[in-house]
């Protein structure tokens, strides 16, 4: 019996003799399945016969006829309802009908306005802080003795707004007498109309360093370590960018200036309040700083620095030398930075003497690279509209980065040249500072005396353009809600804008900041009468 031929162990084609023998033997013993006939062409390809041509042509032909079938039975689109106009060589483009496209353009507007960034969306929301709401209410209905005597009196902004109050009359007199010399032909158009160093002219840095040294006392300010900005606000933001990354935090004794929250919003730096109590005249302690620091670490937040105001804003107290030494020790131990806002350094009037943290650093000659000072001319020189601020730092990395970031907040050249002349006038500056402190104390004492006659006490303060007022006896219930209700009464009934303590993150309800430098001394009785009206309404309702 003939045995079937075994398959070749390799993929090489079989010889014709072998193939014939295999086919004959297989046919004589078994019946080939019908399915085998379907792959005969492929078998031919394998065996090297004409199946290569057939295996290539047949699939292509099938695919071609399939495409013809689809094309023949494809559903045609319906004819357009309107025939588009035919543009002949002699016709004008004005003959084209445009009305059909206008509805389409109008309908596309239903998608809404183009979206803005999440940052812009958040900033464009209405103000929620009482601090800014009060400022808005004043702008809508400002008090004027001749035009709007029933308007809102502004006590919410630390600014000198009135001519004869404090030293605005001295500033006005100097500018009138020295304008031509400061901005005239000697300077030339090239001095004010061309690009200047974005971090400030060196002549102004020299003048600023002399002025700051005089204000801060016993401190030598190196002008090469100054970066000038258009106000203290960008100075705070620049230091936020330089000292911390997004998601890091600064410790800040509270209550603190309400504007700091906005000053640092673009940096993404979190402000962690270190709450202070009235029993300590709202002065922070190292124990409170330690506790806040440890709580932040438990939350996974990296603390990169301490931000503080000296004199304090809103309280007005001054930091003692011993406190500053302890603060430096704490910062050294935690390896963090200190940002000291000393913009009210020259606006002192009490028994305590102002001590700058720069003076403490000079004594120890240590850690100069971790201490950074913010200053400006808005308060001490009453030049808020000039927009002049300064960063003072000995840290070379911070100094270099701040100079580059100052391109977004540079001071105008005319302003700088005017201030160079003013600050270089030593006689005027000396006279101004003496008069400023004397008038500031008169206004402070007059305002405090009026509040005491109403049975309202104030925290002890030695600096600033404001006082920290305790109205907790007038709020009911004794919480933030009661405080905001009293604030609303003062604003709507008394027509007086003062800022509640909750806007400054004060933990004790009932405290308010009153800025007494926004009105002349003659208007103090009017303010007291308006506050008295609210006090009487609170007592009668209780």
Short mmCIF file of C-alpha atoms in Angstrom, two decimals:
data_model
loop_
_atom_site.label_atom_id
_atom_site.label_comp_id
_atom_site.label_asym_id
_atom_site.label_seq_id
_atom_site.Cartn_x
_atom_site.Cartn_y
_atom_site.Cartn_z
CA UNK A 1 0.00 0.00 0.00
CA UNK A 2 1.38 3.30 -1.05
CA UNK A 3 2.04 5.71 1.88
CA UNK A 4 1.13 9.39 1.53
CA UNK A 5 3.99 11.75 0.95
CA UNK A 6 5.03 13.75 4.01
CA UNK A 7 5.24 17.49 3.72
CA UNK A 8 8.59 19.14 3.16
CA UNK A 9 10.18 20.40 6.34
CA UNK A 10 11.10 23.66 4.65
CA UNK A 11 9.18 26.38 2.81
CA UNK A 12 10.95 25.64 -0.48
CA UNK A 13 8.65 24.71 -3.44
CA UNK A 14 8.30 21.07 -4.17
CA UNK A 15 9.61 19.63 -7.45
CA UNK A 16 7.08 18.78 -10.21
CA UNK A 17 7.67 15.06 -9.82
CA UNK A 18 7.08 15.13 -6.13
CA UNK A 19 3.98 17.28 -6.50
CA UNK A 20 2.40 14.97 -9.08
CA UNK A 21 3.05 11.92 -7.02
CA UNK A 22 1.57 13.52 -3.95
CA UNK A 23 -1.57 14.61 -5.75
CA UNK A 24 -2.17 11.24 -7.33
CA UNK A 25 -1.63 9.34 -4.12
CA UNK A 26 -3.91 11.65 -2.12
CA UNK A 27 -6.72 11.42 -4.67
CA UNK A 28 -6.60 7.64 -4.68
CA UNK A 29 -6.87 7.27 -0.92
CA UNK A 30 -9.06 10.17 0.30
CA UNK A 31 -11.62 12.65 -1.00
CA UNK A 32 -10.40 16.28 -0.96
CA UNK A 33 -12.68 18.70 0.97
CA UNK A 34 -14.56 21.20 -1.24
CA UNK A 35 -13.04 24.13 0.66
CA UNK A 36 -9.65 23.32 -0.74
CA UNK A 37 -10.70 24.41 -4.22
CA UNK A 38 -11.16 27.99 -2.97
CA UNK A 39 -7.46 28.38 -2.33
CA UNK A 40 -6.21 26.78 -5.50
CA UNK A 41 -4.97 30.11 -6.91
CA UNK A 42 -3.04 30.70 -3.72
CA UNK A 43 -1.68 27.20 -3.95
CA UNK A 44 -0.56 28.06 -7.42
CA UNK A 45 1.24 31.10 -6.13
CA UNK A 46 3.04 28.98 -3.58
CA UNK A 47 3.91 26.40 -6.22
CA UNK A 48 5.23 29.04 -8.64
CA UNK A 49 2.55 28.68 -11.38
CA UNK A 50 0.21 31.33 -12.86
CA UNK A 51 -1.62 31.90 -9.56
CA UNK A 52 0.49 35.01 -8.88
CA UNK A 53 -1.23 36.87 -11.71
CA UNK A 54 -4.67 35.59 -10.85
CA UNK A 55 -4.19 36.29 -7.14
CA UNK A 56 -3.36 39.92 -7.95
CA UNK A 57 -5.93 40.66 -10.68
CA UNK A 58 -9.00 39.10 -9.14
CA UNK A 59 -9.00 41.16 -5.86
CA UNK A 60 -8.32 44.36 -7.79
CA UNK A 61 -11.16 43.63 -10.18
CA UNK A 62 -13.54 42.90 -7.35
CA UNK A 63 -12.57 46.13 -5.59
CA UNK A 64 -13.06 48.13 -8.83
CA UNK A 65 -16.55 46.75 -9.49
CA UNK A 66 -17.45 47.36 -5.84
CA UNK A 67 -16.52 51.04 -6.21
CA UNK A 68 -18.63 51.32 -9.39
CA UNK A 69 -21.57 49.84 -7.53
CA UNK A 70 -21.24 52.35 -4.68
CA UNK A 71 -20.93 55.27 -7.05
CA UNK A 72 -24.01 54.22 -9.05
CA UNK A 73 -26.22 53.72 -6.01
CA UNK A 74 -24.93 56.69 -3.99
CA UNK A 75 -27.71 59.05 -2.86
CA UNK A 76 -27.41 62.41 -4.57
CA UNK A 77 -27.91 65.64 -2.52
CA UNK A 78 -31.10 67.59 -3.23
CA UNK A 79 -30.76 70.59 -5.51
CA UNK A 80 -30.29 73.97 -3.74
CA UNK A 81 -33.42 76.03 -3.17
CA UNK A 82 -31.78 79.08 -4.69
CA UNK A 83 -29.44 79.20 -7.59
CA UNK A 84 -26.30 81.17 -6.73
CA UNK A 85 -25.94 84.29 -8.81
CA UNK A 86 -23.89 83.94 -11.95
CA UNK A 87 -21.04 86.39 -12.17
CA UNK A 88 -20.49 87.30 -15.80
CA UNK A 89 -17.40 89.14 -16.97
CA UNK A 90 -19.46 92.30 -17.34
CA UNK A 91 -21.30 92.11 -14.04
CA UNK A 92 -20.24 94.03 -10.92
CA UNK A 93 -19.40 92.53 -7.54
CA UNK A 94 -22.10 94.76 -6.07
CA UNK A 95 -24.72 92.61 -7.77
CA UNK A 96 -23.98 89.74 -5.40
CA UNK A 97 -26.63 89.06 -2.80
CA UNK A 98 -25.16 89.42 0.74
CA UNK A 99 -28.32 89.11 2.78
CA UNK A 100 -28.09 85.32 2.99
CA UNK A 101 -24.79 85.48 4.87
CA UNK A 102 -25.90 88.09 7.44
CA UNK A 103 -28.27 85.80 9.35
CA UNK A 104 -25.49 83.24 9.59
CA UNK A 105 -23.16 85.84 11.10
CA UNK A 106 -25.81 86.96 13.56
CA UNK A 107 -26.63 83.41 14.56
CA UNK A 108 -22.98 82.70 15.33
CA UNK A 109 -23.06 85.44 17.97
CA UNK A 110 -25.32 83.25 20.06
CA UNK A 111 -22.19 81.37 21.15
CA UNK A 112 -21.53 84.23 23.60
CA UNK A 113 -18.52 86.49 24.16
CA UNK A 114 -15.01 85.22 23.72
CA UNK A 115 -13.86 83.56 26.95
CA UNK A 116 -11.28 85.16 29.22
CA UNK A 117 -8.81 83.53 31.56
CA UNK A 118 -9.82 82.17 34.92
CA UNK A 119 -7.61 84.80 36.54
CA UNK A 120 -9.44 87.64 34.80
CA UNK A 121 -12.81 86.05 35.57
CA UNK A 122 -11.99 85.92 39.26
CA UNK A 123 -10.71 89.49 39.39
CA UNK A 124 -13.71 90.85 37.49
CA UNK A 125 -16.18 89.69 40.14
CA UNK A 126 -17.74 92.37 42.37
CA UNK A 127 -15.88 93.35 45.52
CA UNK A 128 -16.76 91.25 48.55
CA UNK A 129 -14.38 92.78 51.09
CA UNK A 130 -15.95 95.58 53.18
CA UNK A 131 -12.71 97.49 52.74
CA UNK A 132 -13.22 97.85 48.98
CA UNK A 133 -17.00 98.11 49.17
CA UNK A 134 -16.62 101.13 51.43
CA UNK A 135 -14.20 102.77 49.01
CA UNK A 136 -16.68 102.18 46.17
CA UNK A 137 -19.53 103.72 48.17
CA UNK A 138 -17.47 106.83 48.82
CA UNK A 139 -16.64 107.22 45.12
CA UNK A 140 -20.34 106.97 44.28
CA UNK A 141 -21.41 109.53 46.89
CA UNK A 142 -18.42 111.61 48.08
CA UNK A 143 -18.88 114.19 50.79
CA UNK A 144 -18.34 117.83 49.80
CA UNK A 145 -19.33 120.64 52.17
CA UNK A 146 -20.57 122.87 49.35
CA UNK A 147 -21.81 120.43 46.67
CA UNK A 148 -22.78 117.25 48.56
CA UNK A 149 -22.92 117.92 52.33
CA UNK A 150 -24.83 114.70 52.97
CA UNK A 151 -22.35 112.49 51.13
CA UNK A 152 -20.13 109.77 52.56
CA UNK A 153 -17.11 110.99 54.54
CA UNK A 154 -13.97 109.04 53.71
CA UNK A 155 -12.20 107.53 56.69
CA UNK A 156 -11.24 104.29 54.98
CA UNK A 157 -8.15 105.34 53.02
CA UNK A 158 -4.77 106.15 54.59
CA UNK A 159 -4.11 109.24 52.49
CA UNK A 160 -3.74 112.99 52.80
CA UNK A 161 -6.43 114.48 50.56
CA UNK A 162 -6.95 118.02 51.88
CA UNK A 163 -4.90 121.12 51.12
CA UNK A 164 -3.98 122.55 54.51
CA UNK A 165 -4.01 119.21 56.33
CA UNK A 166 -0.61 117.90 57.33
CA UNK A 167 1.91 119.16 54.78
CA UNK A 168 0.19 119.30 51.42
CA UNK A 169 0.51 123.07 51.49
CA UNK A 170 4.29 122.74 51.84
CA UNK A 171 4.44 120.27 48.95
CA UNK A 172 2.35 122.54 46.75
CA UNK A 173 4.50 125.56 47.52
CA UNK A 174 7.73 123.73 46.74
CA UNK A 175 6.44 122.33 43.43
CA UNK A 176 5.27 125.76 42.27
CA UNK A 177 8.62 127.36 43.09
CA UNK A 178 10.85 124.60 41.68
CA UNK A 179 8.89 123.19 38.77
CA UNK A 180 10.72 125.07 36.05
CA UNK A 181 14.12 124.21 37.49
CA UNK A 182 13.26 120.53 37.90
CA UNK A 183 11.59 120.05 34.52
CA UNK A 184 12.79 123.03 32.47
CA UNK A 185 15.40 123.69 29.82
CA UNK A 186 18.33 122.47 31.91
CA UNK A 187 17.01 118.91 31.73
CA UNK A 188 16.04 118.97 28.07
CA UNK A 189 13.54 116.83 26.24
CA UNK A 190 15.94 113.89 26.06
CA UNK A 191 15.96 113.69 29.82
CA UNK A 192 12.24 113.04 30.12
CA UNK A 193 11.07 111.65 26.76
CA UNK A 194 13.57 108.84 26.23
CA UNK A 195 13.89 105.43 27.86
CA UNK A 196 15.41 105.46 31.34
CA UNK A 197 16.64 102.57 33.56
CA UNK A 198 13.55 100.56 34.43
CA UNK A 199 14.62 100.06 38.05
CA UNK A 200 15.08 103.81 38.60
CA UNK A 201 17.58 106.55 37.89
CA UNK A 202 20.74 106.36 39.99
CA UNK A 203 20.35 110.03 40.97
CA UNK A 204 16.93 109.23 42.43
CA UNK A 205 18.33 106.16 44.19
CA UNK A 206 20.96 108.38 45.80
CA UNK A 207 18.31 110.89 46.90
CA UNK A 208 16.03 108.10 48.15
CA UNK A 209 18.83 106.45 50.12
CA UNK A 210 19.60 109.74 51.92
CA UNK A 211 15.90 110.31 52.67
CA UNK A 212 15.37 106.77 53.94
CA UNK A 213 18.48 106.98 56.12
CA UNK A 214 17.11 110.14 57.71
CA UNK A 215 13.63 108.67 58.19
CA UNK A 216 14.75 105.33 59.62
CA UNK A 217 17.49 106.75 61.83
CA UNK A 218 20.98 105.37 62.36
CA UNK A 219 20.73 103.35 59.16
CA UNK A 220 23.03 103.58 56.17
CA UNK A 221 21.08 102.78 53.00
CA UNK A 222 23.20 101.62 50.06
CA UNK A 223 21.68 103.10 46.86
CA UNK A 224 23.02 100.19 44.78
CA UNK A 225 20.71 97.88 46.76
CA UNK A 226 17.57 99.86 45.85
CA UNK A 227 15.02 98.95 43.19
CA UNK A 228 12.48 101.70 42.50
CA UNK A 229 8.90 100.81 41.54
CA UNK A 230 5.69 102.70 40.81
CA UNK A 231 4.37 102.43 44.35
CA UNK A 232 4.74 99.98 47.20
CA UNK A 233 2.12 97.59 45.79
CA UNK A 234 4.33 96.29 42.93
CA UNK A 235 7.23 96.14 45.39
CA UNK A 236 5.26 93.66 47.50
CA UNK A 237 4.35 91.63 44.43
CA UNK A 238 7.92 91.56 43.10
CA UNK A 239 9.24 90.24 46.41
CA UNK A 240 6.47 87.66 46.40
CA UNK A 241 7.67 86.43 43.00
CA UNK A 242 11.31 86.42 44.11
CA UNK A 243 10.99 84.72 47.50
CA UNK A 244 8.25 82.11 47.06
CA UNK A 245 6.79 79.76 44.50
CA UNK A 246 3.13 79.29 43.69
CA UNK A 247 1.51 77.48 46.61
CA UNK A 248 4.11 78.59 49.18
CA UNK A 249 3.12 80.86 52.05
CA UNK A 250 4.12 83.90 54.10
CA UNK A 251 3.29 84.23 57.78
CA UNK A 252 1.75 87.61 58.54
CA UNK A 253 0.75 89.05 61.93
CA UNK A 254 -2.97 89.84 61.96
CA UNK A 255 -4.76 92.18 61.84
CA UNK A 256 -2.92 93.21 58.69
CA UNK A 257 -3.39 95.65 55.80
CA UNK A 258 -6.32 94.48 53.67
CA UNK A 259 -4.52 95.35 50.43
CA UNK A 260 -1.88 92.64 50.94
CA UNK A 261 -4.38 90.00 49.82
CA UNK A 262 -4.66 91.64 46.40
CA UNK A 263 -1.00 92.62 46.21
CA UNK A 264 0.04 88.96 46.16
CA UNK A 265 -2.86 87.38 44.28
CA UNK A 266 -0.93 87.01 41.00
CA UNK A 267 2.03 85.37 42.74
CA UNK A 268 -0.07 82.51 44.12
CA UNK A 269 1.50 82.98 47.56
CA UNK A 270 -0.76 82.18 50.50
CA UNK A 271 -0.92 84.55 53.47
CA UNK A 272 -1.26 82.72 56.79
CA UNK A 273 -2.56 85.04 59.54
CA UNK A 274 -0.77 84.94 62.89
CA UNK A 275 -3.58 86.21 65.08
CA UNK A 276 -2.77 88.78 67.75
CA UNK A 277 -4.93 89.81 70.71
CA UNK A 278 -6.00 93.13 72.14
CA UNK A 279 -4.56 92.06 75.51
CA UNK A 280 -1.10 92.38 73.89
CA UNK A 281 -2.07 95.52 71.94
CA UNK A 282 -2.12 93.28 68.84
CA UNK A 283 1.62 92.66 68.94
CA UNK A 284 2.73 89.25 67.69
CA UNK A 285 4.75 86.79 69.74
CA UNK A 286 7.34 84.23 68.67
CA UNK A 287 5.14 81.53 70.21
CA UNK A 288 2.30 82.47 67.86
CA UNK A 289 4.67 82.47 64.89
CA UNK A 290 5.95 79.01 65.85
CA UNK A 291 2.44 77.63 66.12
CA UNK A 292 1.38 79.06 62.75
CA UNK A 293 4.55 77.72 61.14
CA UNK A 294 3.99 74.19 62.48
CA UNK A 295 0.32 74.19 61.45
CA UNK A 296 1.31 75.16 57.92
CA UNK A 297 3.82 72.31 57.72
CA UNK A 298 1.17 69.85 58.89
CA UNK A 299 -0.98 70.98 55.95
CA UNK A 300 1.94 70.43 53.61
CA UNK A 301 2.42 74.16 52.97
CA UNK A 302 5.97 75.45 52.68
CA UNK A 303 6.52 78.75 54.54
CA UNK A 304 9.05 80.92 52.76
CA UNK A 305 8.89 84.16 54.74
CA UNK A 306 7.26 86.57 57.18
CA UNK A 307 5.49 89.70 55.94
CA UNK A 308 4.85 92.48 58.44
CA UNK A 309 4.18 96.21 58.72
CA UNK A 310 6.19 98.50 60.98
CA UNK A 311 4.49 100.74 62.09
CA UNK A 312 1.61 98.29 62.12
CA UNK A 313 -1.25 98.78 59.71
CA UNK A 314 -4.06 98.97 60.90
CA UNK A 315 -3.14 99.21 64.62
CA UNK A 316 -0.36 101.82 64.49
CA UNK A 317 1.94 100.29 67.10
CA UNK A 318 5.71 100.05 66.64
CA UNK A 319 7.88 96.95 66.93
CA UNK A 320 10.40 97.09 69.73
CA UNK A 321 14.08 96.34 69.19
CA UNK A 322 13.86 93.17 71.26
CA UNK A 323 10.95 91.93 69.14
CA UNK A 324 12.93 92.52 65.96
CA UNK A 325 15.91 90.57 67.34
CA UNK A 326 13.64 87.65 68.25
CA UNK A 327 12.09 87.81 64.81
CA UNK A 328 15.51 87.54 63.17
CA UNK A 329 16.38 84.56 65.35
CA UNK A 330 13.15 82.84 64.34
CA UNK A 331 13.76 83.48 60.64
CA UNK A 332 17.32 82.19 60.95
CA UNK A 333 16.16 79.04 62.71
CA UNK A 334 13.51 78.30 60.04
CA UNK A 335 15.72 79.55 57.19
CA UNK A 336 13.03 81.88 55.85
CA UNK A 337 12.90 85.51 54.70
CA UNK A 338 11.56 88.67 56.36
CA UNK A 339 9.69 91.36 54.40
CA UNK A 340 9.28 94.54 56.44
CA UNK A 341 6.85 97.13 55.07
CA UNK A 342 8.06 100.40 56.59
CA UNK A 343 6.08 102.83 54.45
CA UNK A 344 4.84 104.72 57.57
CA UNK A 345 8.32 104.99 59.11
CA UNK A 346 8.29 108.80 59.00
CA UNK A 347 4.63 109.19 60.03
CA UNK A 348 5.14 108.72 63.77
CA UNK A 349 3.78 110.93 66.52
CA UNK A 350 3.84 109.00 69.81
CA UNK A 351 6.30 108.44 72.61
CA UNK A 352 7.88 105.32 71.09
CA UNK A 353 10.80 105.70 68.70
CA UNK A 354 10.69 103.89 65.38
CA UNK A 355 13.37 101.23 64.85
CA UNK A 356 13.92 99.82 61.38
CA UNK A 357 14.81 96.18 60.95
CA UNK A 358 17.69 97.42 58.78
CA UNK A 359 19.21 98.94 61.91
CA UNK A 360 19.01 95.61 63.75
CA UNK A 361 20.63 93.81 60.84
CA UNK A 362 23.45 96.38 60.79
CA UNK A 363 24.10 95.75 64.46
CA UNK A 364 24.37 92.01 64.04
CA UNK A 365 25.90 92.15 60.56
CA UNK A 366 24.19 88.83 59.92
CA UNK A 367 21.50 87.51 57.64
CA UNK A 368 21.36 90.58 55.46
CA UNK A 369 20.40 88.40 52.52
CA UNK A 370 17.15 87.28 54.22
CA UNK A 371 15.85 90.77 55.14
CA UNK A 372 14.00 92.91 52.58
CA UNK A 373 12.45 96.34 53.19
CA UNK A 374 9.57 98.01 51.36
CA UNK A 375 9.22 101.77 51.36
CA UNK A 376 7.45 104.50 49.42
CA UNK A 377 6.62 108.20 49.34
CA UNK A 378 2.82 107.85 49.42
CA UNK A 379 2.49 108.33 53.19
CA UNK A 380 5.47 110.18 54.65
CA UNK A 381 5.61 112.70 51.80
CA UNK A 382 1.86 112.57 50.98
CA UNK A 383 2.69 111.82 47.34
CA UNK A 384 0.39 108.86 46.68
CA UNK A 385 -0.36 110.04 43.16
CA UNK A 386 3.33 110.11 42.24
CA UNK A 387 3.45 106.31 42.57
CA UNK A 388 6.95 105.89 43.99
CA UNK A 389 7.97 102.79 45.91
CA UNK A 390 11.22 101.02 46.71
CA UNK A 391 12.67 97.60 47.47
CA UNK A 392 15.79 97.55 49.63
CA UNK A 393 17.66 94.25 49.70
CA UNK A 394 21.23 93.02 50.05
CA UNK A 395 20.40 89.66 48.48
CA UNK A 396 22.11 89.68 45.07
CA UNK A 397 19.73 87.15 43.51
CA UNK A 398 16.66 89.03 44.72
CA UNK A 399 18.20 92.34 43.64
CA UNK A 400 18.93 91.10 40.12
CA UNK A 401 15.52 89.48 39.69
CA UNK A 402 13.73 92.55 41.08
CA UNK A 403 15.49 94.83 38.59
CA UNK A 404 14.24 92.66 35.74
CA UNK A 405 10.70 92.51 37.10
CA UNK A 406 10.69 96.30 37.56
CA UNK A 407 10.11 96.66 33.82
CA UNK A 408 6.40 96.07 34.57
CA UNK A 409 6.23 98.87 37.17
CA UNK A 410 8.76 101.57 36.34
CA UNK A 411 8.35 105.19 37.39
CA UNK A 412 7.93 107.86 34.73
CA UNK A 413 11.01 109.93 33.96
CA UNK A 414 9.36 113.34 34.69
CA UNK A 415 8.30 112.09 38.12
CA UNK A 416 11.79 110.87 38.91
CA UNK A 417 13.46 114.14 37.95
CA UNK A 418 11.00 116.17 40.00
CA UNK A 419 11.65 113.99 43.04
CA UNK A 420 15.42 114.17 42.58
CA UNK A 421 15.18 117.92 43.04
CA UNK A 422 12.73 117.69 45.95
CA UNK A 423 14.60 115.05 47.95
CA UNK A 424 17.90 116.80 47.34
CA UNK A 425 16.54 119.96 48.96
CA UNK A 426 17.71 119.09 52.49
CA UNK A 427 16.34 122.25 54.06
CA UNK A 428 12.86 121.63 52.68
CA UNK A 429 12.87 117.97 53.70
CA UNK A 430 13.90 118.79 57.27
CA UNK A 431 11.21 121.46 57.57
CA UNK A 432 8.62 119.16 56.05
CA UNK A 433 9.29 116.23 58.40
CA UNK A 434 9.17 118.38 61.54
CA UNK A 435 5.91 120.00 60.47
CA UNK A 436 4.45 116.68 59.34
CA UNK A 437 4.94 114.99 62.71
CA UNK A 438 3.56 117.98 64.61
CA UNK A 439 0.41 118.27 62.50
CA UNK A 440 -0.07 114.51 62.50
CA UNK A 441 -0.10 114.41 66.29
CA UNK A 442 -2.62 117.28 66.42
CA UNK A 443 -5.00 115.42 64.12
CA UNK A 444 -4.55 112.15 66.00
CA UNK A 445 -5.20 113.70 69.41
CA UNK A 446 -8.22 115.63 68.15
CA UNK A 447 -9.80 112.54 66.62
CA UNK A 448 -9.09 110.31 69.62
CA UNK A 449 -10.52 112.93 71.97
CA UNK A 450 -13.75 113.08 69.97
CA UNK A 451 -14.18 109.30 70.12
CA UNK A 452 -13.50 109.21 73.86
CA UNK A 453 -16.31 111.71 74.39
CA UNK A 454 -18.61 109.16 72.74
CA UNK A 455 -17.38 106.45 75.09
CA UNK A 456 -15.28 104.76 72.39
CA UNK A 457 -11.70 103.78 73.19
CA UNK A 458 -8.77 103.19 70.84
CA UNK A 459 -5.70 101.00 70.93
CA UNK A 460 -2.40 102.67 71.75
CA UNK A 461 -0.72 103.83 68.54
CA UNK A 462 2.43 105.77 67.76
CA UNK A 463 2.44 105.88 63.96
CA UNK A 464 0.37 105.77 60.81
CA UNK A 465 -2.43 107.91 59.42
CA UNK A 466 -5.16 106.04 61.31
CA UNK A 467 -6.32 104.78 64.68
CA UNK A 468 -7.61 101.34 65.72
CA UNK A 469 -11.03 101.85 67.29
CA UNK A 470 -12.86 99.47 69.62
CA UNK A 471 -16.63 99.49 68.98
CA UNK A 472 -17.25 95.99 70.30
CA UNK A 473 -19.72 97.34 72.89
CA UNK A 474 -21.99 98.45 70.04
CA UNK A 475 -22.24 95.17 68.14
CA UNK A 476 -24.89 92.53 68.73
CA UNK A 477 -24.37 89.64 68.40
CA UNK A 478 -20.70 89.65 69.36
CA UNK A 479 -19.36 88.09 66.15
CA UNK A 480 -18.41 89.02 62.61
CA UNK A 481 -22.07 89.32 61.60
CA UNK A 482 -22.70 91.90 64.31
CA UNK A 483 -19.57 93.77 63.28
CA UNK A 484 -20.65 93.97 59.64
CA UNK A 485 -24.11 95.14 60.65
CA UNK A 486 -22.55 98.02 62.60
CA UNK A 487 -20.29 98.80 59.64
CA UNK A 488 -23.33 98.98 57.37
CA UNK A 489 -25.09 101.35 59.79
CA UNK A 490 -22.05 103.63 59.89
CA UNK A 491 -21.98 103.65 56.09
CA UNK A 492 -25.71 104.05 55.37
CA UNK A 493 -27.02 105.93 58.41
CA UNK A 494 -23.96 107.83 59.59
CA UNK A 495 -22.57 108.26 56.06
CA UNK A 496 -19.05 107.53 57.35
CA UNK A 497 -16.79 105.00 55.67
CA UNK A 498 -14.59 103.24 58.19
CA UNK A 499 -13.17 99.74 57.66
CA UNK A 500 -14.24 96.83 59.91
CA UNK A 501 -11.63 94.63 61.55
CA UNK A 502 -12.76 91.52 59.66
CA UNK A 503 -11.45 93.13 56.47
CA UNK A 504 -8.02 93.12 58.17
CA UNK A 505 -8.41 89.52 59.40
CA UNK A 506 -8.82 90.59 63.02
CA UNK A 507 -9.89 87.66 65.18
CA UNK A 508 -11.71 89.86 67.71
CA UNK A 509 -14.98 91.38 66.38
CA UNK A 510 -15.82 95.03 66.88
CA UNK A 511 -12.56 96.75 65.90
CA UNK A 512 -12.48 99.37 63.13
CA UNK A 513 -9.76 101.35 61.38
CA UNK A 514 -10.39 105.10 61.11
CA UNK A 515 -8.09 107.18 58.88
CA UNK A 516 -8.11 110.68 60.31
CA UNK A 517 -5.88 112.32 57.67
CA UNK A 518 -8.53 112.41 54.94
CA UNK A 519 -10.36 115.41 56.39
CA UNK A 520 -9.43 118.79 57.85
CA UNK A 521 -9.45 119.28 61.59
CA UNK A 522 -12.53 121.51 61.28
CA UNK A 523 -14.56 118.51 60.06
CA UNK A 524 -13.78 116.32 63.08
CA UNK A 525 -16.90 117.51 65.00
CA UNK A 526 -19.06 116.67 61.95
CA UNK A 527 -17.66 113.13 61.88
CA UNK A 528 -18.27 112.70 65.59
CA UNK A 529 -21.87 113.84 65.23
CA UNK A 530 -22.47 111.26 62.51
CA UNK A 531 -20.87 108.48 64.56
CA UNK A 532 -22.89 109.63 67.60
CA UNK A 533 -26.10 109.15 65.62
CA UNK A 534 -25.19 105.51 64.99
CA UNK A 535 -24.09 104.97 68.61
CA UNK A 536 -27.42 106.25 69.90
CA UNK A 537 -29.36 104.05 67.47
CA UNK A 538 -27.41 100.98 68.63
CA UNK A 539 -28.02 101.76 72.31
CA UNK A 540 -31.74 102.41 71.78
CA UNK A 541 -32.22 99.16 69.86
CA UNK A 542 -30.49 97.16 72.60
#
